[in-house]
Short mmCIF file of C-alpha atoms and ligand atoms in Angstrom, two decimals:
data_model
loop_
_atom_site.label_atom_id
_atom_site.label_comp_id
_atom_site.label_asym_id
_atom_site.label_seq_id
_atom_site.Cartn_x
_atom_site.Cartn_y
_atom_site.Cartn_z
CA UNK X 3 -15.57 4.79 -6.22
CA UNK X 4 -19.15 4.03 -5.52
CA UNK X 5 -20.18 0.31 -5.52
CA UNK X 6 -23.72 0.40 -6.35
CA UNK X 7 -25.97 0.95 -9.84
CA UNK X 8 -28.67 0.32 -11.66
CA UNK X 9 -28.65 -4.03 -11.69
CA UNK X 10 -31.31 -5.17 -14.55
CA UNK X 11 -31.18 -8.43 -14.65
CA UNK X 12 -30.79 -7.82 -18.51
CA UNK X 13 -29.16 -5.31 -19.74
CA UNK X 14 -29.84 -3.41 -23.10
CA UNK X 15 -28.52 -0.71 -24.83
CA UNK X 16 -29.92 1.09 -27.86
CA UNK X 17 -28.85 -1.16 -30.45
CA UNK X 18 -31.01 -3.73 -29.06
CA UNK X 19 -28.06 -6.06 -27.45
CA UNK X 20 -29.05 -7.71 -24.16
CA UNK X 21 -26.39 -10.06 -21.60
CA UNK X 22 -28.11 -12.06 -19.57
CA UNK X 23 -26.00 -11.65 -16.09
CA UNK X 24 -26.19 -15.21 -15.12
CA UNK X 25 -24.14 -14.40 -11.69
CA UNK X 26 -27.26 -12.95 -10.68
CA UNK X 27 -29.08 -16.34 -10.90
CA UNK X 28 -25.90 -18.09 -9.27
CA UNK X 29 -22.73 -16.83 -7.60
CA UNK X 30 -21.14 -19.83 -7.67
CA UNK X 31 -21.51 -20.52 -11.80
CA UNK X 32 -17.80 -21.75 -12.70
CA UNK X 33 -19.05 -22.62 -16.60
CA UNK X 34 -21.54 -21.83 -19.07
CA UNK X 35 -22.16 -21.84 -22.39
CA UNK X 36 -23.59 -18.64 -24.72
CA UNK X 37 -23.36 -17.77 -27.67
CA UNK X 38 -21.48 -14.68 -29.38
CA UNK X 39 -23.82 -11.88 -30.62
CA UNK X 40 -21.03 -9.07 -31.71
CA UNK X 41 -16.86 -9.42 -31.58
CA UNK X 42 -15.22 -6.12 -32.37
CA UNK X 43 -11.49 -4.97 -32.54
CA UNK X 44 -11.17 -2.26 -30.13
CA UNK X 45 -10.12 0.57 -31.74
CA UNK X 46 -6.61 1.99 -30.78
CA UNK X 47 -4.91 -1.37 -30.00
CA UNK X 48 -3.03 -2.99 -32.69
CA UNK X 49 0.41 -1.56 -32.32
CA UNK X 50 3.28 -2.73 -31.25
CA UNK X 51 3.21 -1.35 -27.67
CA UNK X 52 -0.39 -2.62 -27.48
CA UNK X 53 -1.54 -5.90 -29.58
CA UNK X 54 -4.92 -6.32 -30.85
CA UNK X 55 -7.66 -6.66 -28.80
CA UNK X 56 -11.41 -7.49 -29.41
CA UNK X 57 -14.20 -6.59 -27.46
CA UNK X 58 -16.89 -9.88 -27.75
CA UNK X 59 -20.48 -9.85 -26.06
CA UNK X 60 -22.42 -12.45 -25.31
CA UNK X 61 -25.86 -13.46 -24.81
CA UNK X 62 -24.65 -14.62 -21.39
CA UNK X 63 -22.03 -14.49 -19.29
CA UNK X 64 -21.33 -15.54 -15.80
CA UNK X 65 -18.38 -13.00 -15.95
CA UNK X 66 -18.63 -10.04 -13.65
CA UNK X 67 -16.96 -6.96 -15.31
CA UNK X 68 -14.87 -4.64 -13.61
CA UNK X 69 -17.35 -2.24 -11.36
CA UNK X 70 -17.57 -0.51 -8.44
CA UNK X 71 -14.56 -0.68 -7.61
CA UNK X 72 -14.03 -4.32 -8.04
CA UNK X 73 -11.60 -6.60 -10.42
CA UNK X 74 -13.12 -7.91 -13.12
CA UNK X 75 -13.60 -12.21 -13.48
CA UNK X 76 -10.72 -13.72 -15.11
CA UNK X 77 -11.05 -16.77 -17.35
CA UNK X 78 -11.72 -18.23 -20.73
CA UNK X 79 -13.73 -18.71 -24.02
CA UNK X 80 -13.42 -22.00 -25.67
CA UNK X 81 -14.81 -21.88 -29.17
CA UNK X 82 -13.97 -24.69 -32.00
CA UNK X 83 -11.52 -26.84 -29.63
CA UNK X 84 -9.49 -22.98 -29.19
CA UNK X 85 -9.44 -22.16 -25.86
CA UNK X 86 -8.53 -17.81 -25.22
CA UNK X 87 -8.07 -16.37 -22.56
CA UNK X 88 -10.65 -13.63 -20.70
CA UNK X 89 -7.81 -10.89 -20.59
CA UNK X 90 -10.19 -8.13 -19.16
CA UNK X 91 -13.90 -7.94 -18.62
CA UNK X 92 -15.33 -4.30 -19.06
CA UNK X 93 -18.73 -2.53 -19.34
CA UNK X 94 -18.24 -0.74 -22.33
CA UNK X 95 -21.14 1.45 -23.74
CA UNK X 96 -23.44 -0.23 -21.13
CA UNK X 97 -22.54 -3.49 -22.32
CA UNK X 98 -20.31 -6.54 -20.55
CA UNK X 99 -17.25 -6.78 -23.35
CA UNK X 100 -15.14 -9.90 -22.84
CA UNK X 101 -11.69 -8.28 -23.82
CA UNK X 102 -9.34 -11.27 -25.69
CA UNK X 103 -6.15 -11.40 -28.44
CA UNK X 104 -8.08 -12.94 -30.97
CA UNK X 105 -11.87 -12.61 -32.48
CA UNK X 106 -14.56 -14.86 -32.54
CA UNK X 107 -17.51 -14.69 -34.98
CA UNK X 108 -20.39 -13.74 -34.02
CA UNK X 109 -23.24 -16.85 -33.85
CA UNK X 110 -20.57 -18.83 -32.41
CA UNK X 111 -21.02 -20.93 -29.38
CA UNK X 112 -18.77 -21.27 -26.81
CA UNK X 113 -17.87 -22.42 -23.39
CA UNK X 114 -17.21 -20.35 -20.47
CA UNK X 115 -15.08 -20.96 -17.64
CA UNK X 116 -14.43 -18.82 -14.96
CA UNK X 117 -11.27 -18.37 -12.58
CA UNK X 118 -13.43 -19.14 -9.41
CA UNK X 119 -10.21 -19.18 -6.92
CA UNK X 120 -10.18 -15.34 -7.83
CA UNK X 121 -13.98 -14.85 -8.11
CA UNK X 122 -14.41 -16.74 -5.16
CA UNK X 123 -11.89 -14.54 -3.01
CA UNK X 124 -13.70 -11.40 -4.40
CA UNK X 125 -16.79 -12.44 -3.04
CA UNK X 126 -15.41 -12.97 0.47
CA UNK X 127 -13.82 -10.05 0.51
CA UNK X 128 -16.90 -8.41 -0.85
CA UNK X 129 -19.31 -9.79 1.17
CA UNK X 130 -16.96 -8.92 4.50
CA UNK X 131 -16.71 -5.56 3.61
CA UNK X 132 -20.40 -4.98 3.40
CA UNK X 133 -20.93 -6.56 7.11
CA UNK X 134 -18.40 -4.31 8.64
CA UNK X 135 -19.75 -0.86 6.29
CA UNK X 136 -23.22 -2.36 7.91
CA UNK X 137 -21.88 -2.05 11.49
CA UNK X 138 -19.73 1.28 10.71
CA UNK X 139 -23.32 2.81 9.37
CA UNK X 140 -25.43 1.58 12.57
CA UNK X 141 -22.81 2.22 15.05
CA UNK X 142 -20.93 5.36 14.00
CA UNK X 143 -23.21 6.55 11.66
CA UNK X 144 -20.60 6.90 8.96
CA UNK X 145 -21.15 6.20 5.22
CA UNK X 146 -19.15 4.43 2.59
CA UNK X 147 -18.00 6.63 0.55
CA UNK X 148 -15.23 3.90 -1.74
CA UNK X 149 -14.35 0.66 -1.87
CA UNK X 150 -11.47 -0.41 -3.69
CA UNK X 151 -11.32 -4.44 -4.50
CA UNK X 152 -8.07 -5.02 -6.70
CA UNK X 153 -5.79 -8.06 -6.74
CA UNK X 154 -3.57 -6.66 -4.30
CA UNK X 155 -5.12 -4.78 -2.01
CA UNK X 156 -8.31 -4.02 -0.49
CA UNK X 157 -9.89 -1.14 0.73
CA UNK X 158 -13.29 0.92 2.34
CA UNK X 159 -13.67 4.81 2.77
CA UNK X 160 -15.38 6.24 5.36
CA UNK X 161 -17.12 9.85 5.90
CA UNK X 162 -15.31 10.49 9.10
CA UNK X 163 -13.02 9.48 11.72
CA UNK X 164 -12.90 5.72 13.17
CA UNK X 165 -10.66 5.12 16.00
CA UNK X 166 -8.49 1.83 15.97
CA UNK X 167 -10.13 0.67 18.69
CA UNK X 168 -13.63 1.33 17.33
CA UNK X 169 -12.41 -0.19 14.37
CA UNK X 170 -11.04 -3.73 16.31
CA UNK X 171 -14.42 -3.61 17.86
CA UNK X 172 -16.09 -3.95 14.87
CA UNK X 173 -13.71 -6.29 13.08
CA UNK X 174 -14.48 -8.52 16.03
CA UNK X 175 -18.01 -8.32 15.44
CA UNK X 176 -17.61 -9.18 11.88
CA UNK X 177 -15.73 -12.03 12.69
CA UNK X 178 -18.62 -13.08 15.25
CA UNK X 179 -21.44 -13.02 12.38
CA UNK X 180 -18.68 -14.71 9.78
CA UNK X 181 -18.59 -17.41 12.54
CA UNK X 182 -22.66 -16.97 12.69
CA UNK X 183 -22.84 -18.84 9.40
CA UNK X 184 -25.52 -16.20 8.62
CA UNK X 185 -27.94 -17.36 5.45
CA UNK X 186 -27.53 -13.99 2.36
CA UNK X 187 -30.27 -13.00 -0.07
CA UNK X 188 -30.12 -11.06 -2.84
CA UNK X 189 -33.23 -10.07 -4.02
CA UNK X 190 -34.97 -7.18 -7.07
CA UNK X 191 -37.87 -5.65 -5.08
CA UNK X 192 -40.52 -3.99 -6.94
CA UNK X 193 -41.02 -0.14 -6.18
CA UNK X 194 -42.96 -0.63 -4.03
CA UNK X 195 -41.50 -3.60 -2.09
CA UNK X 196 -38.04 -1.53 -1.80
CA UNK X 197 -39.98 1.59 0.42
CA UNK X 198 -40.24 -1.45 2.99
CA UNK X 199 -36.20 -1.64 3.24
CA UNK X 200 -33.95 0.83 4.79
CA UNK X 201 -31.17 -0.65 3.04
CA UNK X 202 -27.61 1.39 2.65
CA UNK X 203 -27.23 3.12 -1.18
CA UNK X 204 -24.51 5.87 -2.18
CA UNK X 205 -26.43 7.23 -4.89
CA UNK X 206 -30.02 7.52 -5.97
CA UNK X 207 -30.56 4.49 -8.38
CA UNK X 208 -32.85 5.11 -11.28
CA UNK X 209 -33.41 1.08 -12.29
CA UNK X 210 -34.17 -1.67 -10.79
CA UNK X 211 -32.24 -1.46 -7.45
CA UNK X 212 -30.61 -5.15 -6.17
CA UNK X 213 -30.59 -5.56 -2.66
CA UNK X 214 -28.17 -7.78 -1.16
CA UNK X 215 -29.08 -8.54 2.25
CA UNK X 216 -27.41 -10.15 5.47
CA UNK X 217 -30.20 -10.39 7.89
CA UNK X 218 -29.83 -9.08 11.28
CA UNK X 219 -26.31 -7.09 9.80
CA UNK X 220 -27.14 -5.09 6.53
CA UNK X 221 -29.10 -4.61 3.69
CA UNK X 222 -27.03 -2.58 0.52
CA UNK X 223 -28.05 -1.82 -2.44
CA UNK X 224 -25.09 -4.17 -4.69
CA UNK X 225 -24.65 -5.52 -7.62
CA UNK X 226 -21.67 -7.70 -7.32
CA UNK X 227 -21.72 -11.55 -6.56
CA UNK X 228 -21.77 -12.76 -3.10
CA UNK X 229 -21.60 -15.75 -0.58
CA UNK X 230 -24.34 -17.38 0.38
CA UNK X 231 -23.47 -18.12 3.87
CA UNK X 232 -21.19 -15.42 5.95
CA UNK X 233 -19.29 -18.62 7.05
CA UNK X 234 -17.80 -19.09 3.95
CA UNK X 235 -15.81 -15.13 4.24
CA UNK X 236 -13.81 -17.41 6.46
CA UNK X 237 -12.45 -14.60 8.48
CA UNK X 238 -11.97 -10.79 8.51
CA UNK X 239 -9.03 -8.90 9.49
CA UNK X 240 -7.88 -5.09 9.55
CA UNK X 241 -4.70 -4.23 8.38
CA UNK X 242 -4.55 -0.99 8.80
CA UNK X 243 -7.07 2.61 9.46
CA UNK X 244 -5.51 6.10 8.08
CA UNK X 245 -6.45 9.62 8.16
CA UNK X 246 -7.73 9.79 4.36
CA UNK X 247 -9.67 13.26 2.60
CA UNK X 248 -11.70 14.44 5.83
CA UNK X 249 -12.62 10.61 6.89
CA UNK X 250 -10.41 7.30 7.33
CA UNK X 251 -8.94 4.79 4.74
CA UNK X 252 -9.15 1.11 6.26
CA UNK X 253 -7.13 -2.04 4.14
CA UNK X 254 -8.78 -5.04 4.94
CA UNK X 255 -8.53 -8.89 3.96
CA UNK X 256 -11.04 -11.44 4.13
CA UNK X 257 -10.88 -15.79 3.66
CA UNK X 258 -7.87 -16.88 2.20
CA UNK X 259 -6.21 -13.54 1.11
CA UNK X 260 -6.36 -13.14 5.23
CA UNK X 261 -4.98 -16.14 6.14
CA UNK X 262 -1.88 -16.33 3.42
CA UNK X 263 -1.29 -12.45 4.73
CA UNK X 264 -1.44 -13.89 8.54
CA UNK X 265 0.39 -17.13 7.30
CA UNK X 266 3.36 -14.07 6.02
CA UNK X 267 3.35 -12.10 9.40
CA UNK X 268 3.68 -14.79 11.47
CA UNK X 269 6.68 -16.35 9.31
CA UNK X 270 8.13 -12.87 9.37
CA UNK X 271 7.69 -12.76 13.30
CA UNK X 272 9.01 -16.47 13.95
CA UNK X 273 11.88 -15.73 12.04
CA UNK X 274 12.58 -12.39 13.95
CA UNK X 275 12.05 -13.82 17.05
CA UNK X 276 14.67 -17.29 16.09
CA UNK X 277 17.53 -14.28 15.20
CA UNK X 278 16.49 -12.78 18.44
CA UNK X 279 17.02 -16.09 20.32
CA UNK X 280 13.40 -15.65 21.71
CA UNK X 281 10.09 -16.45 22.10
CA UNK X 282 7.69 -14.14 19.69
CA UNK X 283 6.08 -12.53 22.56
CA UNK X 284 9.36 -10.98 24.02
CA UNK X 285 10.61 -9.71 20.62
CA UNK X 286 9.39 -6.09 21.44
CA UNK X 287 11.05 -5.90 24.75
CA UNK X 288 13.80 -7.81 23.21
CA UNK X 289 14.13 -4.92 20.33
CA UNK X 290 13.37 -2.11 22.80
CA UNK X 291 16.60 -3.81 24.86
CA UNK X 292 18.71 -3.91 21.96
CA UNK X 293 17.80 -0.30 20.90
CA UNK X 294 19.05 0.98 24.19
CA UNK X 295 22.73 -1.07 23.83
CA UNK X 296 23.17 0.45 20.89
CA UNK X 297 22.29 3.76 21.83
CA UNK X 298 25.24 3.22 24.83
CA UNK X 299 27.93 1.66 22.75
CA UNK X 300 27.05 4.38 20.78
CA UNK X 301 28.02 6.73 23.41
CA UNK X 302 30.63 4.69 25.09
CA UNK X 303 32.33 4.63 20.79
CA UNK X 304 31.87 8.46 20.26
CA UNK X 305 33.40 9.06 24.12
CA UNK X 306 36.53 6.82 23.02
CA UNK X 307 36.79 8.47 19.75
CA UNK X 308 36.80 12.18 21.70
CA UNK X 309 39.53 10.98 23.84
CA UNK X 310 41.72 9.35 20.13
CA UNK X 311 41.03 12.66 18.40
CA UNK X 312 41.93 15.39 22.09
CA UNK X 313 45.02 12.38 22.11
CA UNK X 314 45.88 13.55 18.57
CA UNK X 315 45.39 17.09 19.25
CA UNK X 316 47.50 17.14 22.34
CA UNK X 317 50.07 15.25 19.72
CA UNK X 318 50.71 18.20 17.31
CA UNK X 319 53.72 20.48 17.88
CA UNK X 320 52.61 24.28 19.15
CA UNK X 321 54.83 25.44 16.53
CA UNK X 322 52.65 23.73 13.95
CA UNK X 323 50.38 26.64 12.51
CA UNK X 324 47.70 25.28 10.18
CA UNK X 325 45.99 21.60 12.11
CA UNK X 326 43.54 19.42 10.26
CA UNK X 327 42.60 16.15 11.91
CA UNK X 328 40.18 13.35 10.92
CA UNK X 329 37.46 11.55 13.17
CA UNK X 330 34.10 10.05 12.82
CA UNK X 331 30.57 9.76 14.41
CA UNK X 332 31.30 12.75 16.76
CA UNK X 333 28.77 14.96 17.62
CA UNK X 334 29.07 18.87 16.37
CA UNK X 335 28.92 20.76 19.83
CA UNK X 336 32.42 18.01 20.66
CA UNK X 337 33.73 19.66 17.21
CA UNK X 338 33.37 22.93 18.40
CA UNK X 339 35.01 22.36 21.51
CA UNK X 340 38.01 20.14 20.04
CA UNK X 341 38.39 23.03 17.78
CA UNK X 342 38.29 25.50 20.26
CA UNK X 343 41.36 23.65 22.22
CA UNK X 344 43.28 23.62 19.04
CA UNK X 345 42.76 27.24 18.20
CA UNK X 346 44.26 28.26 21.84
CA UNK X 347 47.27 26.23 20.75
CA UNK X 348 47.99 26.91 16.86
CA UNK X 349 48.02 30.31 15.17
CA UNK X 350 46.69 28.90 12.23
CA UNK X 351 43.38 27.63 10.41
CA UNK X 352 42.60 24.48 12.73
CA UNK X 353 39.59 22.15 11.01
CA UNK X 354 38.27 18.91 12.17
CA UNK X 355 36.48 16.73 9.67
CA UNK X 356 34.20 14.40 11.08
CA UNK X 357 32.68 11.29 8.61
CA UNK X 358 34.52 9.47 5.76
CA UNK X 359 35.34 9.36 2.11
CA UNK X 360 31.91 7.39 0.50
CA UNK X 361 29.51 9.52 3.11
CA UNK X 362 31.40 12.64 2.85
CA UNK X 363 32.64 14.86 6.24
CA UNK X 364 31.25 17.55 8.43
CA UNK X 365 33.72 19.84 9.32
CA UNK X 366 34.27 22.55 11.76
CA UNK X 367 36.94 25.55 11.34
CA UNK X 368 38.08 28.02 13.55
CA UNK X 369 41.20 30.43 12.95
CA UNK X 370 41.92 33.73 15.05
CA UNK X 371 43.25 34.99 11.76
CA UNK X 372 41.87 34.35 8.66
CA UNK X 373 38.97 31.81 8.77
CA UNK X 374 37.37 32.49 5.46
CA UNK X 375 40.15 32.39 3.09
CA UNK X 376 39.91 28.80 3.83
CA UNK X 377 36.16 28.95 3.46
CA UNK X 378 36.29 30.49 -0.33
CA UNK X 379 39.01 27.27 -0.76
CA UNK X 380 36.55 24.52 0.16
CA UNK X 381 34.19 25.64 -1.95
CA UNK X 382 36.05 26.68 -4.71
CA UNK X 383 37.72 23.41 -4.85
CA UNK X 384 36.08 20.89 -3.58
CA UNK X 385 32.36 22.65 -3.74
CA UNK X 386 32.24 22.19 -0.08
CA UNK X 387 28.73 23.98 1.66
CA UNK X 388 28.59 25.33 4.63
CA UNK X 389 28.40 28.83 6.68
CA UNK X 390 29.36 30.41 9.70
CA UNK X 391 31.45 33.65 10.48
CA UNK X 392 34.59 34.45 11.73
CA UNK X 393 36.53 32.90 13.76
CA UNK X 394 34.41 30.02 13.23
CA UNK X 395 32.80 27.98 10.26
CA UNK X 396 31.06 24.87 9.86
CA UNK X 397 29.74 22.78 6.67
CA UNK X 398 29.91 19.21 4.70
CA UNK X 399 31.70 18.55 1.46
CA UNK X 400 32.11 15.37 -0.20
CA UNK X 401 35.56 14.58 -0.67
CA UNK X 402 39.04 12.10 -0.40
CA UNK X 403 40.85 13.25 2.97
CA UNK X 404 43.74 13.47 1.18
CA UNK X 405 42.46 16.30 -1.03
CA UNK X 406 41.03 17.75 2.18
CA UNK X 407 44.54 17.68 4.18
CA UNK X 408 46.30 18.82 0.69
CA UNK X 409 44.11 22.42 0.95
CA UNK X 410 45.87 22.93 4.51
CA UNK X 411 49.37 22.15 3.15
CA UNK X 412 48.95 24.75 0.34
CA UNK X 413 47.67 27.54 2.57
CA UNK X 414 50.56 26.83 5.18
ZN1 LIG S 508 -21.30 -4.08 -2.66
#
């Protein structure tokens, strides 16, 4: 979703109703007081899946509402001594509704108090995604096209491809201006003041166009809150950069979201590398070393199975017709072949089923007589699947080995 609009200062709307947006003035406005010009229920809530809910506008607010793409302020109206809470703050008909449980009447003062941990965070993350959409614009020439700000993740769309090492290049550059401790204005040019800027804008902007501007990095037409000095965004970091609709998807996390999130990996990777009995830096040559023991006792276990199961094989009588034996985590050209040595030796249906009762068995069958008799069985009774043609057949079905070994009894 686009993240710029038309920013009056003061908004109206035909019935006359203006909010003074006193974030505008100051970011960094934790309380205020206003007073309350309309409270309304909002129609459809009331039920009992979705209790009532009023929609109250003020004459001020230092609230941001949910817009481009960002969360809305959380926080909460004290009126009389009663404090309620800000559940939700929208722009509804062009106007900033505070969204609570209960109503207030209108004329009433009250005080204001904003959530600034959360507020605060959006505006780092904010402000760090316009300096790095600054440096994608200037140095690849790609647009914006969404930004996504929510309480759990964050991220930026862009118009076409950016490699992950374009986009560590420029992450490291953010980081270098966050570090800069650069000064930010936001500022309403007139008109005519606003030809002078080449500033970044998704969409043509009818109103009075806010420009908020990190000098030397970007200029973007924005109406959100945002630091005053880059240093305060802390630092930036890239999570992750996906193929997304013709361009790339990038998460990102700035100031403390980035630091709790790099305070998580690095418990996750300390822990990994104490179970690994090393250092963090080995633990991918570590894992890599592991992977390839496995993948021989692997071998070495399906090898001494082969040689338990041929053992078996060898075991049963010649005079025996109809063989079914049991073994697991062999591989199906080994089936074949085991089968192939019993079928030289018994004149009957010989099967090998290869897994166990809770994951169910492959099996391979192979009779010089009559191979699909036994086929039409398996399925008929225990639904097994499969295919294959004479004098060979292959499939799973998901059943007790007893039941399986019972079906070769009968047909004897
Ligand atoms: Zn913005």
């Amino acid at each position: 979703m686009p993240h710029d609009h038309t920013n009056t200062k003061t908004q109206t709307s035909a019935i006359g109703l203006g909010t003074e947006k006193l974030y505008y003035d100051d970011a960094y406005m934790r309380e205020f007081e206003a007073s309350v010009l309309t409270c309304e229920h909002i129609s459809g809530s009331g039920t009992d899946a979705d209790p009532s809910r009023y929609g109250i506008v003020l004459d001020r607010t230092a609230f941001f509402p949910e817009e481009g793409g960002q969360s809305p302020d959380r926080g909460s109206l004290t009126a009389a001594g009663t404090t309620l809470q800000v559940l939700d703050v929208q722009i509804r008909n062009g106007i900033i509704t505070h969204v609570t449980d209960t109503p207030i009447v209108p004329g009433t003062q009250v005080h204001g108090c904003l959530d600034f941990q959360h507020r605060f965070s959006n505006m780092q993350q904010h402000s760090a995604e316009h300096l790095f959409s600054g440096l994608v614009w200037s140095r690849l020439g790609l647009t914006n096209v969404g930004f996504h700000l929510s309480d759990t993740e964050v991220t930026m769309d862009y118009s076409g491809s950016v490699s992950a090492e374009e986009a560590a290049e420029l992450e490291l550059e953010v980081n270098r201006i966050i570090w800069n401790n650069t000064e930010s204005r936001q500022i309403f040019p007139t008109k005519e003041e606003l030809n002078e800027y080449s500033y970044r804008s998704k969409m043509d902007i009818d109103g009075q166009v806010r420009l908020v501007i990190f000098p030397g990095s970007d200029i973007c037409a924005c109406c959100a809150p945002h630091v005053a000095r880059t240093g305060e965004i802390g630092v930036f970091r890239i999570l992750s950069v996906q193929s997304h609709r013709g361009g790339v998807r990038i998460h990102m996390l700035a100031g403390e979201r980035a630091f709790h999130y790099l305070t998580r990996e690095n418990a996750i990777l300390t822990e990994t590398a104490r179970s690994l009995s090393t250092s963090s830096d080995q633990v991918p040559a570590r894992l890599e070393k592991l992977r390839a023991d496995l993948s021989e006792t692997k071998h070495l276990l399906s090898e001494a199975r082969l040689a338990l199961l041929m053992k078996e094989a060898a075991a049963v009588p010649a005079s025996q017709q109809q063989v079914c034996l049991f073994s697991e985590g062999l591989e199906e050209p080994v089936l074949r072949s085991a089968v192939n040595y019993l079928m030289d030796r018994h004149s009957g249906v010989c099967g090998i089923f290869n897994g166990n009762d809770d994951s169910g068995y492959r099996y391979v069958i192979g009779s010089h007589s009559d191979v699909l008799s036994m086929q039409k069985l398996l399925k008929d009774t225990l639904q097994a699947r499969g295919g294959g043609r004479p004098p060979m057949i292959q499939g799973q079905v998901h059943a007790h080995e007893d039941e399986i070994r019972a079906l070769f009894e009968f047909s004897v």
